[in-house]
Amino acid sequence: MKKHKTAPNRRTKLVIWTSIMALALIAVYILGIFIPDTAVFSSFLNAKQPPSFKHLFGTDALGRDIFLRTLKGMAVSMTVGIAASLISAVIAIIVGIAAATGSKAADAFVNWLIDLVMSVPHTILIILISFALGRGLKGLLIGIAATHWCSLARLIRGEVLQLRAQHYIAVSRRLGKSHGWILTHHLLPHLIPQFFVGLVLMLPHAILHEASISFLGFGLSPEQPAIGIILSESMRYLSAGMWWQAVLPGLVLVLMVLLVEQTGEHLQTILNPYSVQQ
Amino acid sequence: MALEAKNVYFRYNKKQPWVLEDCTLHVEKGECLAIFAPSGYGKTTLAMLLSGYHKPTKGQILLENNPLPQNGICPVRLIYQHPEKAVNPCWQMRRVLEESGTLREELLDALGIEPAWLNRFAHELSGGELQRFCVARALLSGADYLICDEISTMLDVITQAQLWNVVLSEAAKRSMGVVAITHNRHLAERIATRVVDLPNMDK
């Protein structure tokens, strides 16, 4: 194969874009973690200032810098989102494979369970679970993790059913390979793209749910700088004309969610074996 | 020493008509039997039954007077009509071959498999090239019987001849029994020691 010097192909461009987006997300996360608590001190001298170069997003009623607080809030939201979607995705893989390879009864039970969880609105279910577990980070995490695995589990079940019908799986079995060997060598490698794409596409949902549940007051406690808390605090001052408290952190949230979603979709294209030569 | 089908009946489920009715045949080791039938007469189903992918609804498939083993390595190997479905698309061809046994250079040479192809994926090879790998995989596994389900349908005449020469010489060397399923009468008469017409066999 000769190498021609040409403009980077679509795949290379996509990989570069995805890396940039992933780097931006990681940068926000790391910034958020490393901003010390002392940086968002309250000072009544600075209270209720509109956006300026000194305070990019302005300050809130307690004089805290909203930009720094938003960054910290995003880090908390992303931690919750990543942890919850990771747990969800692992549940989905296990449940999906169990449904597709187990008995008919197990399959019927899993499908019934998926229907059950999906038929209840997520927000209500998360509120119930979070409330029952005493709110806070733990309740929120378990609540989000317990509600988000369904659609991915269903996808994986379908994928495994389809894979199991493939000739090469049957060939492998007749070559004397065990079920475990076939699972780890033939099935799981095919599920890795599904797993990662499912994980990344679940992340924005998890972040938004975390924000909305905290906004409603059933999630994180008020002193934590979560994005939902910031938004819910800002509601009180919105009628006083302090728009920056709600609009700017809200925009950041939307931007982050869009960024994650785009990364997920790009990842889907990159990991698809049939688009390798594009 | 034979692979036998004894009064085999098969249907895919109870609501469907019989695909095969009272089908009896046997292949000795070292023999090449050609099964000839037009499309839709259950050739592939018979191939699946003989190699243990399906269980007969009634009747038995016997290997040396014992039922075919359900677990472990099956001594009857089937080569599919569609090689692109029989190879894991995420694996390089070397891994596909190594799944069934250690590579043998002279066999790959005889089949016309170039060493560079071993590092390719299934979708980077043509159907004919891929079928050679499927044949190689079946021959590497050390099977006693080979069921060839229209393995050369998608190949040009020269490659067909090359492929069948390798299969037959390998089968002769190890005294394997070969069942060649085809709807090409000339091919059947050329390669087989015995030709069976599926429409005459049952009913």
Coordinates of C-alpha atoms in Angstrom, one line a residue:
Chain A
M1 CA 0.0 0.0 0.0
K2 CA 1.4 3.4 -1.0
K3 CA 1.0 6.3 1.2
H4 CA -0.3 9.4 -0.6
K5 CA 0.0 12.8 1.0
T6 CA -3.5 14.1 1.0
A7 CA -5.7 16.2 3.2
P8 CA -6.7 14.2 6.3
N9 CA -9.7 12.0 5.5
R10 CA -13.0 12.2 7.3
R11 CA -12.1 9.7 9.9
T12 CA -8.9 11.4 10.9
K13 CA -10.8 14.7 11.1
L14 CA -13.5 13.1 13.3
V15 CA -10.9 11.6 15.6
I16 CA -9.2 15.0 16.0
W17 CA -12.5 16.7 16.7
T18 CA -13.6 14.1 19.2
S19 CA -10.3 14.3 21.0
I20 CA -10.6 18.1 21.2
M21 CA -14.1 17.8 22.6
A22 CA -13.1 15.2 25.1
L23 CA -10.1 17.3 26.2
A24 CA -12.4 20.3 26.7
L25 CA -14.7 18.2 28.9
I26 CA -11.7 16.9 30.9
A27 CA -10.3 20.4 31.2
V28 CA -13.6 21.7 32.7
Y29 CA -13.7 18.7 35.1
I30 CA -10.1 19.1 36.3
L31 CA -10.6 22.9 36.7
G32 CA -13.7 22.3 38.7
I33 CA -11.9 19.9 41.0
F34 CA -8.9 22.1 41.6
I35 CA -10.7 25.3 42.4
P36 CA -10.4 25.5 46.1
D37 CA -13.4 26.1 48.4
T38 CA -11.7 29.4 49.4
A39 CA -12.0 30.8 45.9
V40 CA -15.8 30.9 46.1
F41 CA -15.9 32.8 49.4
S42 CA -18.8 35.0 50.1
S43 CA -18.4 38.7 50.5
F44 CA -21.3 41.0 50.9
L45 CA -19.2 43.9 49.4
N46 CA -19.3 42.1 46.0
A47 CA -22.9 40.8 46.2
K48 CA -25.3 41.0 43.2
Q49 CA -22.8 42.3 40.7
P50 CA -23.6 41.8 37.0
P51 CA -21.0 40.1 34.7
S52 CA -17.7 42.0 34.4
F53 CA -14.1 41.1 33.6
K54 CA -13.4 40.6 37.3
H55 CA -16.4 38.3 37.7
L56 CA -17.2 36.8 34.3
F57 CA -20.6 35.5 35.2
G58 CA -21.3 38.1 37.9
T59 CA -21.8 37.4 41.6
D60 CA -24.8 36.0 43.5
A61 CA -26.6 37.4 46.5
L62 CA -23.9 36.2 48.9
G63 CA -21.2 37.8 46.8
R64 CA -19.8 34.5 45.5
D65 CA -18.3 34.4 42.0
I66 CA -20.8 32.5 39.8
F67 CA -18.2 31.5 37.1
L68 CA -16.0 29.6 39.6
R69 CA -19.1 28.2 41.3
T70 CA -20.5 27.0 38.0
L71 CA -17.2 25.3 37.2
K72 CA -17.2 23.6 40.5
G73 CA -20.8 22.7 40.0
M74 CA -20.1 21.1 36.6
A75 CA -17.3 19.0 38.2
V76 CA -19.8 17.7 40.8
S77 CA -22.5 17.1 38.2
M78 CA -20.0 15.3 35.9
T79 CA -18.8 13.1 38.8
V80 CA -22.4 12.1 39.5
G81 CA -23.1 11.7 35.8
I82 CA -20.1 9.6 35.1
A83 CA -20.4 7.4 38.1
A84 CA -24.2 6.9 37.6
S85 CA -23.9 6.1 33.9
L86 CA -21.0 3.8 34.5
I87 CA -23.0 1.8 37.0
S88 CA -26.0 1.9 34.6
A89 CA -24.0 0.7 31.7
V90 CA -22.5 -2.2 33.6
I91 CA -26.0 -3.2 34.8
A92 CA -27.2 -3.0 31.2
I93 CA -24.4 -5.3 29.9
I94 CA -25.0 -7.9 32.6
V95 CA -28.8 -7.8 32.3
G96 CA -28.7 -7.7 28.5
I97 CA -26.4 -10.7 28.2
A98 CA -28.3 -12.6 30.9
A99 CA -31.6 -12.0 29.1
A100 CA -30.3 -13.0 25.7
T101 CA -28.3 -16.1 26.8
G102 CA -30.4 -17.3 29.7
S103 CA -33.7 -19.2 29.8
K104 CA -36.9 -18.0 28.2
A105 CA -38.3 -17.2 31.7
A106 CA -35.3 -15.0 32.5
D107 CA -35.7 -13.2 29.2
A108 CA -39.4 -12.6 29.9
F109 CA -38.6 -11.3 33.4
V110 CA -35.9 -8.9 32.2
N111 CA -38.2 -7.6 29.5
W112 CA -41.0 -7.1 32.0
L113 CA -38.6 -5.3 34.4
I114 CA -37.4 -3.0 31.6
D115 CA -41.0 -2.2 30.7
L116 CA -41.8 -1.5 34.3
V117 CA -38.9 0.8 34.9
M118 CA -39.4 2.6 31.6
S119 CA -43.1 3.1 32.1
V120 CA -42.6 5.2 35.3
P121 CA -41.3 8.7 34.5
H122 CA -37.6 8.8 35.4
T123 CA -37.8 12.0 37.4
I124 CA -40.4 10.6 39.7
L125 CA -38.6 7.4 40.2
I126 CA -35.3 9.1 40.9
I127 CA -37.0 11.4 43.4
L128 CA -38.6 8.4 45.2
I129 CA -35.3 6.4 45.3
S130 CA -33.2 9.5 46.3
F131 CA -35.7 10.4 49.0
A132 CA -35.9 6.9 50.4
L133 CA -32.1 6.7 50.6
G134 CA -31.8 10.0 52.5
R135 CA -31.1 12.3 49.6
G136 CA -27.5 13.5 49.1
L137 CA -25.0 12.2 46.7
K138 CA -25.6 8.5 47.5
G139 CA -29.4 8.7 47.0
L140 CA -29.0 10.6 43.7
L141 CA -26.3 8.2 42.4
I142 CA -28.3 5.1 43.1
G143 CA -31.5 6.7 41.8
I144 CA -29.9 7.7 38.5
A145 CA -28.1 4.4 38.1
A146 CA -31.2 2.4 38.8
T147 CA -33.3 4.1 36.1
H148 CA -30.9 4.6 33.2
W149 CA -29.9 1.1 32.3
C150 CA -33.1 0.0 30.6
S151 CA -32.7 1.2 27.0
L152 CA -29.1 0.2 26.8
A153 CA -29.9 -3.3 28.3
R154 CA -32.6 -3.7 25.7
L155 CA -30.2 -2.7 22.9
I156 CA -27.5 -5.1 24.2
R157 CA -30.1 -8.0 24.5
G158 CA -31.0 -7.5 20.9
E159 CA -27.4 -7.3 19.8
V160 CA -26.5 -10.5 21.7
L161 CA -29.5 -12.3 20.2
Q162 CA -28.4 -11.3 16.8
L163 CA -24.8 -12.3 17.4
R164 CA -25.8 -15.7 18.8
A165 CA -27.5 -16.5 15.6
Q166 CA -24.3 -15.8 13.6
H167 CA -22.7 -18.7 11.8
Y168 CA -19.3 -18.1 13.3
I169 CA -20.6 -18.5 16.8
A170 CA -22.1 -21.9 15.8
V171 CA -18.8 -22.8 14.1
S172 CA -16.9 -21.8 17.3
R173 CA -19.2 -24.1 19.3
R174 CA -18.6 -27.0 17.0
L175 CA -14.9 -26.4 17.2
G176 CA -15.3 -27.3 20.9
K177 CA -15.1 -23.8 22.4
S178 CA -16.9 -23.4 25.8
H179 CA -19.7 -20.9 26.4
G180 CA -17.3 -18.7 28.5
W181 CA -14.7 -18.7 25.8
I182 CA -17.3 -17.7 23.2
L183 CA -18.6 -15.0 25.5
T184 CA -15.2 -13.4 26.1
H185 CA -13.8 -13.8 22.6
H186 CA -16.7 -13.5 20.3
L187 CA -19.5 -11.6 22.1
L188 CA -17.9 -9.1 24.4
P189 CA -15.6 -7.5 21.8
H190 CA -18.7 -6.8 19.7
L191 CA -20.4 -5.1 22.7
I192 CA -17.5 -2.8 23.6
P193 CA -18.6 0.0 21.1
Q194 CA -22.2 -0.4 22.3
F195 CA -21.0 -0.1 25.8
F196 CA -18.9 3.0 25.4
V197 CA -21.4 4.8 23.1
G198 CA -24.2 3.9 25.4
L199 CA -22.2 5.2 28.3
V200 CA -21.4 8.5 26.7
L201 CA -24.9 9.1 25.4
M202 CA -26.3 8.3 28.9
L203 CA -24.0 10.9 30.5
P204 CA -26.0 14.0 29.4
H205 CA -29.2 12.4 30.7
A206 CA -27.6 11.6 34.0
I207 CA -26.2 15.2 34.3
L208 CA -29.5 16.8 33.4
H209 CA -31.4 14.5 35.9
E210 CA -28.9 15.3 38.6
A211 CA -29.4 19.0 37.9
S212 CA -33.1 18.8 37.8
I213 CA -33.5 16.7 40.9
S214 CA -31.1 19.0 42.8
F215 CA -33.1 22.0 41.4
L216 CA -36.3 20.5 42.8
G217 CA -34.6 20.0 46.2
F218 CA -34.5 16.2 46.4
G219 CA -30.8 15.8 45.5
L220 CA -27.6 17.4 46.7
S221 CA -27.6 19.5 49.8
P222 CA -27.8 23.3 49.3
E223 CA -24.3 24.1 50.3
Q224 CA -22.8 22.0 47.6
P225 CA -22.0 24.0 44.4
A226 CA -24.0 21.7 42.1
I227 CA -25.5 23.2 38.9
G228 CA -29.0 22.4 40.0
I229 CA -28.5 24.2 43.3
I230 CA -27.1 27.3 41.6
L231 CA -30.1 27.4 39.3
S232 CA -32.7 26.9 42.0
E233 CA -31.0 29.6 44.1
S234 CA -31.1 32.0 41.2
M235 CA -34.9 31.6 40.9
R236 CA -35.4 33.7 44.0
Y237 CA -33.5 36.7 42.4
L238 CA -34.7 36.4 38.9
S239 CA -37.7 38.7 39.5
A240 CA -35.2 41.3 40.8
G241 CA -33.6 41.4 37.4
M242 CA -30.5 39.4 38.2
W243 CA -30.7 37.4 35.0
W244 CA -27.0 36.4 34.9
Q245 CA -27.4 34.0 37.9
A246 CA -29.7 31.8 35.9
V247 CA -28.8 32.3 32.3
L248 CA -25.1 31.9 32.3
P249 CA -24.8 28.7 34.4
G250 CA -27.7 27.4 32.5
L251 CA -25.9 28.0 29.2
V252 CA -22.8 26.3 30.5
L253 CA -24.9 23.2 31.4
V254 CA -26.5 23.1 28.0
L255 CA -23.1 23.5 26.3
M256 CA -21.5 20.7 28.3
V257 CA -24.5 18.4 27.6
L258 CA -24.3 19.1 23.9
L259 CA -20.5 18.6 24.0
V260 CA -20.9 15.2 25.6
E261 CA -23.7 14.2 23.2
Q262 CA -21.6 15.2 20.2
T263 CA -18.6 13.3 21.5
G264 CA -20.8 10.2 21.9
E265 CA -22.2 10.4 18.4
H266 CA -18.6 10.9 16.9
L267 CA -17.5 7.9 19.0
Q268 CA -20.3 5.8 17.5
T269 CA -19.0 6.6 14.0
I270 CA -15.4 5.9 14.9
L271 CA -16.1 2.6 16.6
N272 CA -18.3 1.2 13.9
P273 CA -16.2 -1.4 12.1
Y274 CA -17.9 -0.6 8.8
S275 CA -16.9 3.0 8.7
V276 CA -13.2 2.2 9.1
Q277 CA -12.2 3.1 5.6
Q278 CA -14.1 6.4 5.3
Chain B
M1 CA -16.3 -46.4 9.9
A2 CA -19.0 -44.2 8.4
L3 CA -21.2 -41.1 8.9
E4 CA -24.8 -42.1 8.6
A5 CA -28.2 -40.5 8.4
K6 CA -30.8 -43.1 9.5
N7 CA -34.4 -42.4 8.5
V8 CA -34.0 -38.7 9.3
Y9 CA -37.1 -36.4 9.4
F10 CA -36.7 -32.7 10.0
R11 CA -38.9 -29.7 10.2
Y12 CA -38.1 -26.3 11.7
N13 CA -41.2 -26.3 14.0
K14 CA -44.4 -28.2 14.4
K15 CA -46.5 -25.9 12.3
Q16 CA -44.2 -26.2 9.3
P17 CA -44.1 -29.0 6.7
W18 CA -41.3 -31.5 6.7
V19 CA -38.1 -30.3 5.0
L20 CA -36.7 -33.8 4.9
E21 CA -38.6 -37.0 5.1
D22 CA -37.2 -40.4 5.8
C23 CA -33.7 -39.5 4.5
T24 CA -31.1 -42.2 4.7
L25 CA -27.5 -42.0 3.5
H26 CA -24.0 -42.9 4.5
V27 CA -20.5 -41.8 3.8
E28 CA -17.5 -44.0 4.3
K29 CA -14.1 -42.6 5.3
G30 CA -12.0 -41.8 2.3
E31 CA -15.1 -41.5 0.1
C32 CA -16.5 -38.4 -1.6
L33 CA -20.3 -38.4 -1.9
A34 CA -22.0 -35.7 -3.9
I35 CA -25.5 -34.8 -3.0
F36 CA -27.3 -33.2 -6.0
A37 CA -30.6 -31.4 -5.8
P38 CA -32.3 -28.2 -7.2
S39 CA -32.8 -25.2 -5.0
G40 CA -35.1 -25.5 -2.1
Y41 CA -34.9 -29.2 -1.6
G42 CA -33.2 -29.1 1.8
K43 CA -29.6 -29.5 0.8
T44 CA -28.4 -27.0 3.4
T45 CA -30.7 -28.4 6.1
L46 CA -29.2 -31.8 5.4
A47 CA -25.7 -30.4 5.7
M48 CA -26.6 -28.8 9.1
L49 CA -28.1 -32.1 10.3
L50 CA -25.0 -34.1 9.3
S51 CA -22.7 -31.7 11.0
G52 CA -24.7 -31.5 14.2
Y53 CA -25.9 -27.8 13.9
H54 CA -29.5 -29.1 13.9
K55 CA -30.9 -32.1 15.6
P56 CA -33.2 -34.3 13.5
T57 CA -36.9 -34.2 14.5
K58 CA -37.1 -38.0 14.0
G59 CA -34.3 -40.5 13.2
Q60 CA -30.6 -40.4 13.9
I61 CA -27.3 -39.1 12.7
L62 CA -24.7 -41.7 13.6
L63 CA -20.9 -41.4 13.5
E64 CA -19.2 -44.8 13.8
N65 CA -22.5 -46.1 15.2
N66 CA -22.7 -43.5 18.0
P67 CA -24.8 -40.3 18.0
L68 CA -22.9 -37.1 17.1
P69 CA -21.2 -35.5 20.2
Q70 CA -23.2 -32.5 21.3
N71 CA -20.3 -30.9 23.2
G72 CA -16.6 -30.7 22.6
I73 CA -14.9 -30.8 19.2
C74 CA -17.2 -32.2 16.5
P75 CA -15.3 -34.5 14.1
V76 CA -17.7 -33.5 11.3
R77 CA -16.9 -30.1 9.9
L78 CA -19.3 -28.0 7.8
I79 CA -18.1 -25.4 5.3
Y80 CA -20.9 -22.8 4.7
Q81 CA -22.1 -21.5 1.4
H82 CA -21.7 -17.9 2.6
P83 CA -18.2 -17.4 4.0
E84 CA -18.8 -13.8 5.0
K85 CA -21.3 -15.0 7.6
A86 CA -19.0 -17.6 8.9
V87 CA -16.1 -15.3 9.9
N88 CA -16.1 -13.0 12.9
P89 CA -15.9 -9.5 11.3
C90 CA -13.9 -8.1 14.2
W91 CA -11.1 -10.7 13.9
Q92 CA -8.0 -10.7 11.7
M93 CA -7.9 -13.8 9.4
R94 CA -4.9 -15.2 11.3
R95 CA -7.0 -15.4 14.4
V96 CA -9.9 -16.9 12.5
L97 CA -7.6 -19.7 11.4
E98 CA -5.9 -20.2 14.7
E99 CA -9.3 -20.7 16.3
S100 CA -9.3 -24.2 14.8
G101 CA -5.6 -25.2 14.9
T102 CA -2.1 -24.2 14.2
L103 CA -1.3 -22.8 10.7
R104 CA 0.3 -25.0 8.1
E105 CA 2.2 -23.1 5.5
E106 CA 1.9 -25.7 2.7
L107 CA -1.9 -25.8 3.1
L108 CA -2.3 -22.1 2.9
D109 CA 0.0 -22.1 -0.2
A110 CA -2.0 -24.8 -1.9
L111 CA -5.2 -22.8 -1.3
G112 CA -3.5 -19.7 -2.8
I113 CA -3.8 -17.7 0.5
E114 CA -1.2 -15.0 0.5
P115 CA 0.6 -14.3 3.8
A116 CA -0.4 -10.6 3.7
W117 CA -4.1 -11.7 3.8
L118 CA -3.6 -13.1 7.3
N119 CA -3.5 -9.6 8.7
R120 CA -6.7 -8.5 7.0
F121 CA -10.2 -8.3 8.3
A122 CA -13.1 -10.2 6.6
H123 CA -14.5 -7.2 4.9
E124 CA -11.2 -6.5 3.3
L125 CA -11.2 -9.8 1.3
S126 CA -13.4 -10.8 -1.6
G127 CA -15.9 -13.7 -1.2
G128 CA -13.7 -16.2 -3.0
E129 CA -10.7 -15.3 -0.9
L130 CA -12.7 -15.6 2.2
Q131 CA -14.0 -19.0 1.2
R132 CA -10.5 -20.2 0.9
F133 CA -10.0 -19.2 4.6
C134 CA -13.1 -21.1 5.6
V135 CA -11.8 -24.2 3.8
A136 CA -8.4 -23.8 5.4
R137 CA -10.1 -23.4 8.8
A138 CA -12.1 -26.6 8.3
L139 CA -9.0 -28.5 7.1
L140 CA -6.8 -27.3 9.9
S141 CA -9.2 -28.5 12.6
G142 CA -8.3 -32.2 12.0
A143 CA -11.9 -33.3 11.3
D144 CA -12.7 -36.8 10.0
Y145 CA -15.6 -35.7 7.8
L146 CA -16.1 -32.6 5.7
I147 CA -19.5 -31.3 4.6
C148 CA -19.1 -28.8 1.8
D149 CA -22.3 -26.9 1.3
E150 CA -22.0 -25.3 -2.1
I151 CA -18.5 -24.1 -1.2
S152 CA -17.5 -23.1 -4.7
T153 CA -20.7 -21.5 -6.0
M154 CA -19.2 -18.0 -5.9
L155 CA -15.9 -18.8 -7.5
D156 CA -14.7 -18.7 -11.0
V157 CA -14.0 -22.0 -12.7
I158 CA -10.2 -22.0 -12.3
T159 CA -10.5 -21.2 -8.6
Q160 CA -13.2 -23.8 -8.2
A161 CA -10.8 -26.4 -9.6
Q162 CA -7.9 -25.2 -7.4
L163 CA -10.1 -25.3 -4.3
W164 CA -11.5 -28.8 -5.0
N165 CA -8.0 -30.2 -5.8
V166 CA -6.8 -29.0 -2.4
V167 CA -9.9 -30.4 -0.6
L168 CA -9.7 -33.7 -2.3
S169 CA -6.0 -34.2 -2.0
E170 CA -6.1 -33.3 1.7
A171 CA -9.1 -35.6 2.2
A172 CA -7.2 -38.4 0.4
K173 CA -4.1 -37.8 2.5
R174 CA -6.0 -38.1 5.8
S175 CA -8.7 -40.4 4.4
M176 CA -11.5 -38.1 5.3
G177 CA -15.0 -38.6 4.2
V178 CA -16.3 -35.7 2.1
V179 CA -19.9 -34.8 1.4
A180 CA -20.2 -32.3 -1.4
I181 CA -23.5 -30.6 -1.8
T182 CA -24.1 -28.9 -5.1
H183 CA -26.5 -28.2 -7.8
N184 CA -23.8 -28.4 -10.5
R185 CA -24.2 -31.8 -12.1
H186 CA -20.8 -31.6 -13.9
L187 CA -19.0 -30.7 -10.7
A188 CA -20.7 -33.5 -8.8
E189 CA -19.7 -36.1 -11.4
R190 CA -16.1 -34.8 -11.6
I191 CA -15.3 -34.9 -7.9
A192 CA -17.5 -37.6 -6.4
T193 CA -17.1 -41.3 -6.1
R194 CA -20.8 -41.5 -5.8
V195 CA -23.7 -39.1 -6.6
V196 CA -27.0 -39.1 -4.7
D197 CA -30.1 -37.3 -5.9
L198 CA -31.9 -35.8 -3.0
P199 CA -35.3 -35.7 -4.6
N200 CA -35.1 -39.5 -5.2
M201 CA -33.7 -40.3 -1.8
D202 CA -36.7 -39.4 0.3
K203 CA -40.3 -40.2 -0.6

